[in-house]
Short mmCIF file of N, CA and C in Angstrom, two decimals:
data_model
loop_
_atom_site.label_atom_id
_atom_site.label_comp_id
_atom_site.label_asym_id
_atom_site.label_seq_id
_atom_site.Cartn_x
_atom_site.Cartn_y
_atom_site.Cartn_z
N MET A 1 0.86 -1.18 0.00
CA MET A 1 0.00 0.00 0.00
C MET A 1 0.90 1.23 0.00
N ALA A 2 0.62 2.13 -0.89
CA ALA A 2 1.41 3.35 -1.01
C ALA A 2 1.29 4.17 0.28
N SER A 3 2.40 4.75 0.67
CA SER A 3 2.46 5.53 1.91
C SER A 3 1.46 6.69 1.92
N ALA A 4 1.32 7.39 0.81
CA ALA A 4 0.39 8.53 0.74
C ALA A 4 -1.05 8.05 0.94
N LYS A 5 -1.38 6.93 0.37
CA LYS A 5 -2.73 6.38 0.50
C LYS A 5 -3.01 5.94 1.95
N THR A 6 -2.01 5.38 2.60
CA THR A 6 -2.15 4.98 3.99
C THR A 6 -2.30 6.20 4.90
N LYS A 7 -1.58 7.26 4.59
CA LYS A 7 -1.72 8.51 5.35
C LYS A 7 -3.12 9.08 5.21
N LEU A 8 -3.68 9.02 4.01
CA LEU A 8 -5.05 9.48 3.80
C LEU A 8 -6.04 8.64 4.62
N LEU A 9 -5.78 7.32 4.69
CA LEU A 9 -6.64 6.45 5.50
C LEU A 9 -6.55 6.82 6.97
N LYS A 10 -5.35 7.07 7.45
CA LYS A 10 -5.18 7.45 8.86
C LYS A 10 -5.93 8.74 9.16
N THR A 11 -5.83 9.71 8.28
CA THR A 11 -6.56 10.98 8.48
C THR A 11 -8.06 10.72 8.51
N ALA A 12 -8.57 9.94 7.56
CA ALA A 12 -10.01 9.65 7.50
C ALA A 12 -10.45 8.93 8.77
N PHE A 13 -9.69 7.92 9.17
CA PHE A 13 -10.04 7.17 10.38
C PHE A 13 -10.02 8.08 11.61
N ASP A 14 -8.96 8.85 11.77
CA ASP A 14 -8.86 9.75 12.93
C ASP A 14 -10.03 10.72 12.99
N ARG A 15 -10.44 11.21 11.85
CA ARG A 15 -11.54 12.18 11.83
C ARG A 15 -12.89 11.51 12.08
N VAL A 16 -13.09 10.30 11.59
CA VAL A 16 -14.32 9.56 11.89
C VAL A 16 -14.41 9.31 13.38
N ILE A 17 -13.32 8.86 13.98
CA ILE A 17 -13.31 8.57 15.41
C ILE A 17 -13.47 9.86 16.21
N SER A 18 -12.81 10.91 15.80
CA SER A 18 -12.91 12.19 16.51
C SER A 18 -14.34 12.72 16.51
N VAL A 19 -14.95 12.81 15.35
CA VAL A 19 -16.27 13.42 15.24
C VAL A 19 -17.36 12.56 15.90
N SER A 20 -17.13 11.26 15.98
CA SER A 20 -18.17 10.39 16.51
C SER A 20 -17.96 9.95 17.95
N LEU A 21 -16.74 10.07 18.48
CA LEU A 21 -16.50 9.52 19.81
C LEU A 21 -15.52 10.33 20.67
N VAL A 22 -14.39 10.68 20.15
CA VAL A 22 -13.31 11.21 20.97
C VAL A 22 -13.40 12.71 21.22
N ASP A 23 -13.81 13.47 20.22
CA ASP A 23 -13.81 14.93 20.35
C ASP A 23 -15.19 15.49 20.00
N MET A 24 -15.97 15.78 21.01
CA MET A 24 -17.33 16.26 20.80
C MET A 24 -17.38 17.68 20.22
N ASN A 25 -16.21 18.27 19.99
CA ASN A 25 -16.14 19.58 19.35
C ASN A 25 -15.54 19.50 17.95
N ALA A 26 -15.30 18.29 17.47
CA ALA A 26 -14.76 18.12 16.12
C ALA A 26 -15.77 18.67 15.11
N PRO A 27 -15.30 19.22 14.01
CA PRO A 27 -16.22 19.83 13.02
C PRO A 27 -17.23 18.83 12.46
N LEU A 28 -18.49 19.21 12.47
CA LEU A 28 -19.54 18.34 11.94
C LEU A 28 -19.39 18.10 10.44
N ARG A 29 -18.68 18.97 9.73
CA ARG A 29 -18.49 18.77 8.29
C ARG A 29 -17.72 17.47 8.01
N TRP A 30 -16.98 16.99 9.01
CA TRP A 30 -16.25 15.74 8.83
C TRP A 30 -17.19 14.57 8.60
N ILE A 31 -18.42 14.66 9.07
CA ILE A 31 -19.39 13.58 8.84
C ILE A 31 -19.56 13.39 7.34
N ASN A 32 -19.86 14.47 6.62
CA ASN A 32 -20.05 14.38 5.17
C ASN A 32 -18.76 14.05 4.43
N GLN A 33 -17.64 14.51 4.96
CA GLN A 33 -16.36 14.30 4.28
C GLN A 33 -15.84 12.87 4.43
N TYR A 34 -16.13 12.21 5.57
CA TYR A 34 -15.47 10.94 5.86
C TYR A 34 -16.39 9.74 6.06
N PHE A 35 -17.70 9.95 5.93
CA PHE A 35 -18.65 8.84 5.94
C PHE A 35 -19.30 8.77 4.56
N ALA A 36 -19.47 7.57 4.03
CA ALA A 36 -20.14 7.39 2.74
C ALA A 36 -21.62 7.68 2.89
N ASP A 37 -22.25 8.10 1.81
CA ASP A 37 -23.70 8.35 1.82
C ASP A 37 -24.48 7.10 2.20
N THR A 38 -23.95 5.94 1.84
CA THR A 38 -24.64 4.67 2.08
C THR A 38 -24.06 3.91 3.28
N VAL A 39 -23.41 4.62 4.21
CA VAL A 39 -22.79 3.98 5.37
C VAL A 39 -23.82 3.14 6.13
N LYS A 40 -23.38 1.99 6.61
CA LYS A 40 -24.21 1.10 7.42
C LYS A 40 -23.49 0.91 8.75
N GLY A 41 -24.27 0.73 9.82
CA GLY A 41 -23.58 0.50 11.08
C GLY A 41 -24.50 0.25 12.24
N PHE A 42 -23.87 -0.11 13.35
CA PHE A 42 -24.53 -0.31 14.62
C PHE A 42 -23.78 0.48 15.67
N GLY A 43 -24.53 1.22 16.48
CA GLY A 43 -23.94 1.92 17.61
C GLY A 43 -23.92 0.99 18.81
N THR A 44 -23.77 1.57 19.99
CA THR A 44 -23.67 0.76 21.21
C THR A 44 -25.01 0.49 21.86
N ALA A 45 -26.09 1.10 21.37
CA ALA A 45 -27.43 0.86 21.92
C ALA A 45 -28.24 0.01 20.94
N GLU A 46 -29.21 -0.69 21.49
CA GLU A 46 -30.01 -1.61 20.68
C GLU A 46 -30.71 -0.93 19.50
N ASP A 47 -31.12 0.32 19.69
CA ASP A 47 -31.85 1.01 18.63
C ASP A 47 -30.95 1.83 17.71
N GLU A 48 -29.67 1.73 17.86
CA GLU A 48 -28.74 2.48 17.01
C GLU A 48 -28.35 1.64 15.80
N LYS A 49 -29.28 1.58 14.85
CA LYS A 49 -29.09 0.83 13.61
C LYS A 49 -29.07 1.86 12.48
N ILE A 50 -27.94 1.97 11.84
CA ILE A 50 -27.71 3.04 10.87
C ILE A 50 -27.69 2.47 9.45
N SER A 51 -28.38 3.16 8.53
CA SER A 51 -28.40 2.67 7.15
C SER A 51 -28.04 3.75 6.12
N ASN A 52 -27.64 4.95 6.60
CA ASN A 52 -27.25 5.98 5.65
C ASN A 52 -26.56 7.14 6.38
N LEU A 53 -26.12 8.10 5.62
CA LEU A 53 -25.39 9.25 6.17
C LEU A 53 -26.27 10.10 7.08
N LYS A 54 -27.52 10.29 6.71
CA LYS A 54 -28.44 11.10 7.53
C LYS A 54 -28.59 10.49 8.93
N GLU A 55 -28.75 9.18 9.01
CA GLU A 55 -28.88 8.52 10.31
C GLU A 55 -27.57 8.57 11.10
N THR A 56 -26.45 8.51 10.40
CA THR A 56 -25.14 8.63 11.06
C THR A 56 -25.02 10.01 11.69
N ARG A 57 -25.39 11.04 10.95
CA ARG A 57 -25.35 12.40 11.48
C ARG A 57 -26.23 12.51 12.73
N GLN A 58 -27.42 11.93 12.70
CA GLN A 58 -28.33 12.00 13.85
C GLN A 58 -27.74 11.26 15.05
N LEU A 59 -27.12 10.11 14.81
CA LEU A 59 -26.47 9.35 15.89
C LEU A 59 -25.39 10.20 16.56
N ILE A 60 -24.59 10.87 15.76
CA ILE A 60 -23.51 11.71 16.29
C ILE A 60 -24.09 12.91 17.03
N LEU A 61 -25.12 13.53 16.49
CA LEU A 61 -25.75 14.66 17.18
C LEU A 61 -26.39 14.22 18.51
N ASN A 62 -26.98 13.04 18.53
CA ASN A 62 -27.54 12.51 19.80
C ASN A 62 -26.44 12.34 20.83
N GLY A 63 -25.30 11.80 20.41
CA GLY A 63 -24.17 11.63 21.32
C GLY A 63 -23.67 12.96 21.86
N ARG A 64 -23.61 13.95 21.01
CA ARG A 64 -23.16 15.28 21.44
C ARG A 64 -24.14 15.90 22.43
N LYS A 65 -25.41 15.68 22.21
CA LYS A 65 -26.43 16.20 23.14
C LYS A 65 -26.26 15.55 24.52
N GLN A 66 -26.05 14.24 24.54
CA GLN A 66 -25.85 13.52 25.81
C GLN A 66 -24.54 13.95 26.47
N PHE A 67 -23.53 14.20 25.66
CA PHE A 67 -22.21 14.61 26.16
C PHE A 67 -22.30 15.85 27.05
N LYS A 68 -23.19 16.76 26.72
CA LYS A 68 -23.31 18.02 27.45
C LYS A 68 -23.69 17.82 28.92
N LYS A 69 -24.22 16.67 29.27
CA LYS A 69 -24.63 16.37 30.65
C LYS A 69 -23.43 16.05 31.55
N PHE A 70 -22.31 15.69 30.94
CA PHE A 70 -21.14 15.26 31.71
C PHE A 70 -20.29 16.45 32.15
N SER A 71 -19.78 16.37 33.37
CA SER A 71 -18.84 17.40 33.83
C SER A 71 -17.41 17.03 33.41
N TYR A 72 -17.21 15.75 33.09
CA TYR A 72 -15.91 15.28 32.63
C TYR A 72 -16.18 14.18 31.62
N PHE A 73 -15.42 14.17 30.52
CA PHE A 73 -15.60 13.16 29.48
C PHE A 73 -14.29 13.01 28.73
N LYS A 74 -13.71 11.82 28.78
CA LYS A 74 -12.42 11.59 28.10
C LYS A 74 -12.43 10.18 27.52
N VAL A 75 -12.03 10.08 26.27
CA VAL A 75 -11.94 8.79 25.60
C VAL A 75 -10.50 8.62 25.12
N LYS A 76 -9.92 7.49 25.45
CA LYS A 76 -8.54 7.20 25.05
C LYS A 76 -8.52 5.96 24.16
N LYS A 77 -7.84 6.07 23.04
CA LYS A 77 -7.67 4.94 22.13
C LYS A 77 -6.56 4.05 22.67
N LEU A 78 -6.85 2.76 22.82
CA LEU A 78 -5.89 1.83 23.41
C LEU A 78 -5.10 1.04 22.38
N THR A 79 -5.56 1.01 21.15
CA THR A 79 -4.91 0.21 20.12
C THR A 79 -4.19 1.11 19.11
N PRO A 80 -3.09 0.63 18.57
CA PRO A 80 -2.39 1.43 17.55
C PRO A 80 -3.15 1.39 16.22
N PHE A 81 -2.88 2.35 15.38
CA PHE A 81 -3.44 2.36 14.03
C PHE A 81 -2.88 1.16 13.28
N SER A 82 -3.75 0.22 12.93
CA SER A 82 -3.28 -1.00 12.31
C SER A 82 -4.35 -1.57 11.37
N PRO A 83 -4.51 -0.95 10.22
CA PRO A 83 -5.54 -1.43 9.30
C PRO A 83 -5.19 -2.78 8.69
N THR A 84 -6.24 -3.53 8.38
CA THR A 84 -6.11 -4.76 7.62
C THR A 84 -6.72 -4.48 6.25
N PHE A 85 -5.97 -4.73 5.21
CA PHE A 85 -6.43 -4.43 3.86
C PHE A 85 -6.92 -5.70 3.19
N SER A 86 -8.18 -5.70 2.76
CA SER A 86 -8.68 -6.85 2.01
C SER A 86 -8.42 -6.66 0.51
N SER A 87 -8.13 -5.43 0.14
CA SER A 87 -7.69 -5.08 -1.21
C SER A 87 -7.02 -3.72 -1.09
N ASP A 88 -6.55 -3.17 -2.20
CA ASP A 88 -5.93 -1.85 -2.15
C ASP A 88 -6.94 -0.76 -1.79
N ASP A 89 -8.23 -1.07 -1.95
CA ASP A 89 -9.25 -0.05 -1.76
C ASP A 89 -10.21 -0.32 -0.61
N ILE A 90 -9.97 -1.37 0.17
CA ILE A 90 -10.83 -1.69 1.33
C ILE A 90 -9.93 -1.94 2.54
N ALA A 91 -10.24 -1.23 3.63
CA ALA A 91 -9.47 -1.39 4.87
C ALA A 91 -10.42 -1.61 6.03
N VAL A 92 -10.04 -2.51 6.93
CA VAL A 92 -10.82 -2.79 8.13
C VAL A 92 -9.96 -2.43 9.34
N LEU A 93 -10.58 -1.73 10.29
CA LEU A 93 -9.87 -1.37 11.52
C LEU A 93 -10.67 -1.86 12.71
N THR A 94 -10.00 -2.51 13.64
CA THR A 94 -10.64 -2.97 14.87
C THR A 94 -9.90 -2.32 16.02
N ASP A 95 -10.64 -1.57 16.82
CA ASP A 95 -10.01 -0.77 17.86
C ASP A 95 -10.73 -0.87 19.19
N GLU A 96 -9.96 -0.56 20.22
CA GLU A 96 -10.48 -0.56 21.59
C GLU A 96 -10.22 0.82 22.19
N PHE A 97 -11.21 1.29 22.92
CA PHE A 97 -11.14 2.59 23.57
C PHE A 97 -11.50 2.43 25.03
N TYR A 98 -11.07 3.39 25.83
CA TYR A 98 -11.44 3.41 27.25
C TYR A 98 -12.05 4.77 27.54
N LEU A 99 -13.26 4.77 28.05
CA LEU A 99 -13.98 5.99 28.33
C LEU A 99 -14.04 6.23 29.83
N LYS A 100 -13.75 7.46 30.24
CA LYS A 100 -13.92 7.91 31.62
C LYS A 100 -14.81 9.14 31.57
N ALA A 101 -15.82 9.16 32.42
CA ALA A 101 -16.73 10.30 32.43
C ALA A 101 -17.24 10.51 33.85
N LYS A 102 -17.79 11.69 34.06
CA LYS A 102 -18.39 12.01 35.35
C LYS A 102 -19.73 12.67 35.09
N LEU A 103 -20.77 12.13 35.72
CA LEU A 103 -22.13 12.64 35.61
C LEU A 103 -22.60 12.90 37.03
N GLY A 104 -22.59 14.18 37.42
CA GLY A 104 -22.87 14.51 38.82
C GLY A 104 -21.76 13.94 39.68
N ASP A 105 -22.13 13.15 40.68
CA ASP A 105 -21.15 12.50 41.55
C ASP A 105 -20.76 11.11 41.04
N GLU A 106 -21.41 10.66 39.99
CA GLU A 106 -21.17 9.31 39.49
C GLU A 106 -20.01 9.28 38.50
N LYS A 107 -19.06 8.38 38.76
CA LYS A 107 -17.94 8.17 37.84
C LYS A 107 -18.25 6.96 36.97
N ILE A 108 -18.00 7.12 35.69
CA ILE A 108 -18.29 6.08 34.72
C ILE A 108 -17.01 5.72 34.00
N GLU A 109 -16.74 4.43 33.91
CA GLU A 109 -15.59 3.94 33.17
C GLU A 109 -16.03 2.72 32.37
N MET A 110 -15.63 2.66 31.11
CA MET A 110 -16.00 1.50 30.30
C MET A 110 -15.07 1.33 29.11
N HIS A 111 -14.99 0.09 28.67
CA HIS A 111 -14.28 -0.23 27.44
C HIS A 111 -15.28 -0.15 26.29
N LEU A 112 -14.81 0.28 25.16
CA LEU A 112 -15.61 0.33 23.94
C LEU A 112 -14.83 -0.37 22.84
N PHE A 113 -15.51 -1.17 22.06
CA PHE A 113 -14.91 -1.79 20.89
C PHE A 113 -15.52 -1.12 19.67
N PHE A 114 -14.70 -0.87 18.66
CA PHE A 114 -15.19 -0.19 17.46
C PHE A 114 -14.51 -0.80 16.24
N THR A 115 -15.31 -1.29 15.32
CA THR A 115 -14.80 -1.82 14.06
C THR A 115 -15.31 -0.93 12.94
N SER A 116 -14.44 -0.58 12.03
CA SER A 116 -14.84 0.27 10.91
C SER A 116 -14.25 -0.26 9.61
N VAL A 117 -15.00 -0.05 8.56
CA VAL A 117 -14.58 -0.46 7.23
C VAL A 117 -14.54 0.79 6.36
N PHE A 118 -13.41 0.99 5.69
CA PHE A 118 -13.23 2.15 4.83
C PHE A 118 -13.01 1.69 3.39
N GLN A 119 -13.54 2.49 2.46
CA GLN A 119 -13.34 2.23 1.04
C GLN A 119 -12.69 3.45 0.40
N TYR A 120 -11.72 3.17 -0.46
CA TYR A 120 -11.02 4.24 -1.19
C TYR A 120 -11.69 4.40 -2.54
N HIS A 121 -12.14 5.62 -2.81
CA HIS A 121 -12.82 5.89 -4.07
C HIS A 121 -12.66 7.38 -4.37
N GLY A 122 -12.28 7.69 -5.57
CA GLY A 122 -12.13 9.09 -5.96
C GLY A 122 -11.07 9.81 -5.16
N ASN A 123 -9.97 9.14 -4.88
CA ASN A 123 -8.84 9.69 -4.12
C ASN A 123 -9.18 10.03 -2.67
N LYS A 124 -10.22 9.38 -2.12
CA LYS A 124 -10.61 9.61 -0.72
C LYS A 124 -10.98 8.29 -0.07
N TRP A 125 -10.73 8.21 1.22
CA TRP A 125 -11.21 7.10 2.03
C TRP A 125 -12.48 7.55 2.73
N LYS A 126 -13.50 6.68 2.71
CA LYS A 126 -14.74 6.98 3.44
C LYS A 126 -15.16 5.73 4.22
N CYS A 127 -15.72 5.98 5.39
CA CYS A 127 -16.24 4.89 6.20
C CYS A 127 -17.53 4.38 5.56
N ILE A 128 -17.56 3.09 5.25
CA ILE A 128 -18.75 2.51 4.63
C ILE A 128 -19.53 1.62 5.61
N ALA A 129 -18.90 1.25 6.73
CA ALA A 129 -19.58 0.43 7.73
C ALA A 129 -18.85 0.56 9.06
N PHE A 130 -19.62 0.42 10.15
CA PHE A 130 -19.02 0.46 11.49
C PHE A 130 -19.88 -0.32 12.47
N HIS A 131 -19.24 -0.70 13.55
CA HIS A 131 -19.96 -1.37 14.64
C HIS A 131 -19.28 -1.03 15.95
N GLY A 132 -20.05 -0.47 16.85
CA GLY A 132 -19.54 -0.17 18.19
C GLY A 132 -20.19 -1.08 19.21
N SER A 133 -19.45 -1.46 20.22
CA SER A 133 -20.03 -2.29 21.28
C SER A 133 -19.36 -1.99 22.62
N VAL A 134 -20.10 -2.28 23.67
CA VAL A 134 -19.60 -2.14 25.03
C VAL A 134 -19.71 -3.52 25.67
N PRO A 135 -18.59 -4.20 25.82
CA PRO A 135 -18.67 -5.54 26.42
C PRO A 135 -19.06 -5.42 27.90
N PRO A 136 -19.91 -6.32 28.38
CA PRO A 136 -20.26 -6.28 29.80
C PRO A 136 -19.00 -6.41 30.67
N LYS A 137 -18.95 -5.62 31.72
CA LYS A 137 -17.81 -5.64 32.63
C LYS A 137 -17.63 -7.05 33.21
N ASP A 138 -16.40 -7.47 33.31
CA ASP A 138 -16.03 -8.77 33.86
C ASP A 138 -16.56 -9.95 33.05
N SER A 139 -16.92 -9.75 31.79
CA SER A 139 -17.36 -10.86 30.96
C SER A 139 -16.14 -11.59 30.44
N SER A 140 -16.36 -12.84 30.05
CA SER A 140 -15.23 -13.63 29.55
C SER A 140 -15.73 -14.66 28.54
N THR A 141 -14.79 -15.33 27.91
CA THR A 141 -15.14 -16.36 26.94
C THR A 141 -15.75 -17.59 27.62
N ASP A 142 -15.68 -17.66 28.95
CA ASP A 142 -16.32 -18.76 29.67
C ASP A 142 -17.84 -18.65 29.62
N ASP A 143 -18.35 -17.44 29.33
CA ASP A 143 -19.80 -17.22 29.27
C ASP A 143 -20.09 -16.27 28.10
N THR A 144 -19.80 -16.75 26.90
CA THR A 144 -19.91 -15.94 25.70
C THR A 144 -21.28 -15.27 25.56
N PHE A 145 -22.35 -15.96 25.93
CA PHE A 145 -23.70 -15.43 25.76
C PHE A 145 -24.22 -14.72 27.01
N HIS A 146 -23.37 -14.54 28.01
CA HIS A 146 -23.67 -13.78 29.22
C HIS A 146 -24.85 -14.34 30.01
N VAL A 147 -25.04 -15.65 29.96
CA VAL A 147 -26.15 -16.29 30.66
C VAL A 147 -26.02 -16.09 32.18
N GLU A 148 -24.84 -16.30 32.70
CA GLU A 148 -24.65 -16.14 34.15
C GLU A 148 -24.87 -14.69 34.59
N GLU A 149 -24.45 -13.76 33.77
CA GLU A 149 -24.65 -12.34 34.07
C GLU A 149 -26.15 -12.03 34.15
N TYR A 150 -26.92 -12.54 33.20
CA TYR A 150 -28.37 -12.30 33.22
C TYR A 150 -29.01 -12.97 34.42
N ARG A 151 -28.58 -14.17 34.76
CA ARG A 151 -29.11 -14.84 35.95
C ARG A 151 -28.87 -14.01 37.20
N LYS A 152 -27.66 -13.47 37.32
CA LYS A 152 -27.34 -12.63 38.48
C LYS A 152 -28.23 -11.39 38.52
N ARG A 153 -28.46 -10.78 37.37
CA ARG A 153 -29.32 -9.60 37.31
C ARG A 153 -30.75 -9.94 37.74
N ILE A 154 -31.26 -11.06 37.25
CA ILE A 154 -32.63 -11.47 37.60
C ILE A 154 -32.74 -11.71 39.10
N LEU A 155 -31.76 -12.41 39.67
CA LEU A 155 -31.77 -12.66 41.11
C LEU A 155 -31.71 -11.35 41.90
N GLU A 156 -30.88 -10.44 41.45
CA GLU A 156 -30.76 -9.14 42.12
C GLU A 156 -32.08 -8.37 42.04
N LEU A 157 -32.71 -8.37 40.88
CA LEU A 157 -34.00 -7.68 40.73
C LEU A 157 -35.09 -8.34 41.59
N GLU A 158 -35.10 -9.66 41.63
CA GLU A 158 -36.07 -10.36 42.47
C GLU A 158 -35.87 -9.99 43.94
N HIS A 159 -34.63 -9.91 44.36
CA HIS A 159 -34.32 -9.53 45.73
C HIS A 159 -34.81 -8.11 46.02
N ARG A 160 -34.57 -7.20 45.08
CA ARG A 160 -35.03 -5.81 45.26
C ARG A 160 -36.56 -5.73 45.37
N VAL A 161 -37.24 -6.49 44.51
CA VAL A 161 -38.71 -6.50 44.55
C VAL A 161 -39.21 -7.04 45.88
N GLU A 162 -38.61 -8.14 46.34
CA GLU A 162 -39.00 -8.71 47.63
C GLU A 162 -38.78 -7.71 48.76
N LYS A 163 -37.65 -7.05 48.74
CA LYS A 163 -37.32 -6.06 49.77
C LYS A 163 -38.30 -4.90 49.72
N ARG A 164 -38.59 -4.41 48.53
CA ARG A 164 -39.51 -3.29 48.37
C ARG A 164 -40.92 -3.68 48.81
N ASN A 165 -41.34 -4.88 48.45
CA ASN A 165 -42.66 -5.35 48.88
C ASN A 165 -42.75 -5.46 50.39
N ALA A 166 -41.67 -5.92 51.02
CA ALA A 166 -41.65 -6.01 52.48
C ALA A 166 -41.74 -4.63 53.11
N GLU A 167 -41.12 -3.64 52.52
CA GLU A 167 -41.18 -2.27 53.02
C GLU A 167 -42.58 -1.68 52.90
N LEU A 168 -43.31 -2.11 51.88
CA LEU A 168 -44.66 -1.59 51.64
C LEU A 168 -45.70 -2.19 52.58
N ILE A 169 -45.40 -3.34 53.13
CA ILE A 169 -46.38 -4.02 54.01
C ILE A 169 -46.38 -3.43 55.40
#
């Protein structure tokens, strides 16, 4: 892969990540410049299913609106820039981030996984697909489908309901 083309990919990737996750003040024009019109993707919430540029813009604007509630918000990229090329014009990036935030007195820390696919066309790289996820804390390959985690949650909720019912009597 030519060095100049790889540099263009790094710029496109950095700007996609900045405008959508790392820098809530990054220029919104980067959305149109670095996401394809037909971009597809999944955010970190169940209802964040994206099928075009307009929906991507709305997802980013929703994130920025929520960001304003935090007194502290910092996202750090944990993985180096390391694209995998399936051809000279298609690159896949798999990355991990660590988020620290403060909402009132509550401190929030979480890992985020983000996979993105870029296509080179017309001397530009554009994101054509992405997927973000937040793995459950303390999850492991021993419980890939998180069955034990859900069981614990159900037991905890049942206990809370029993306690609350006892308080009401």
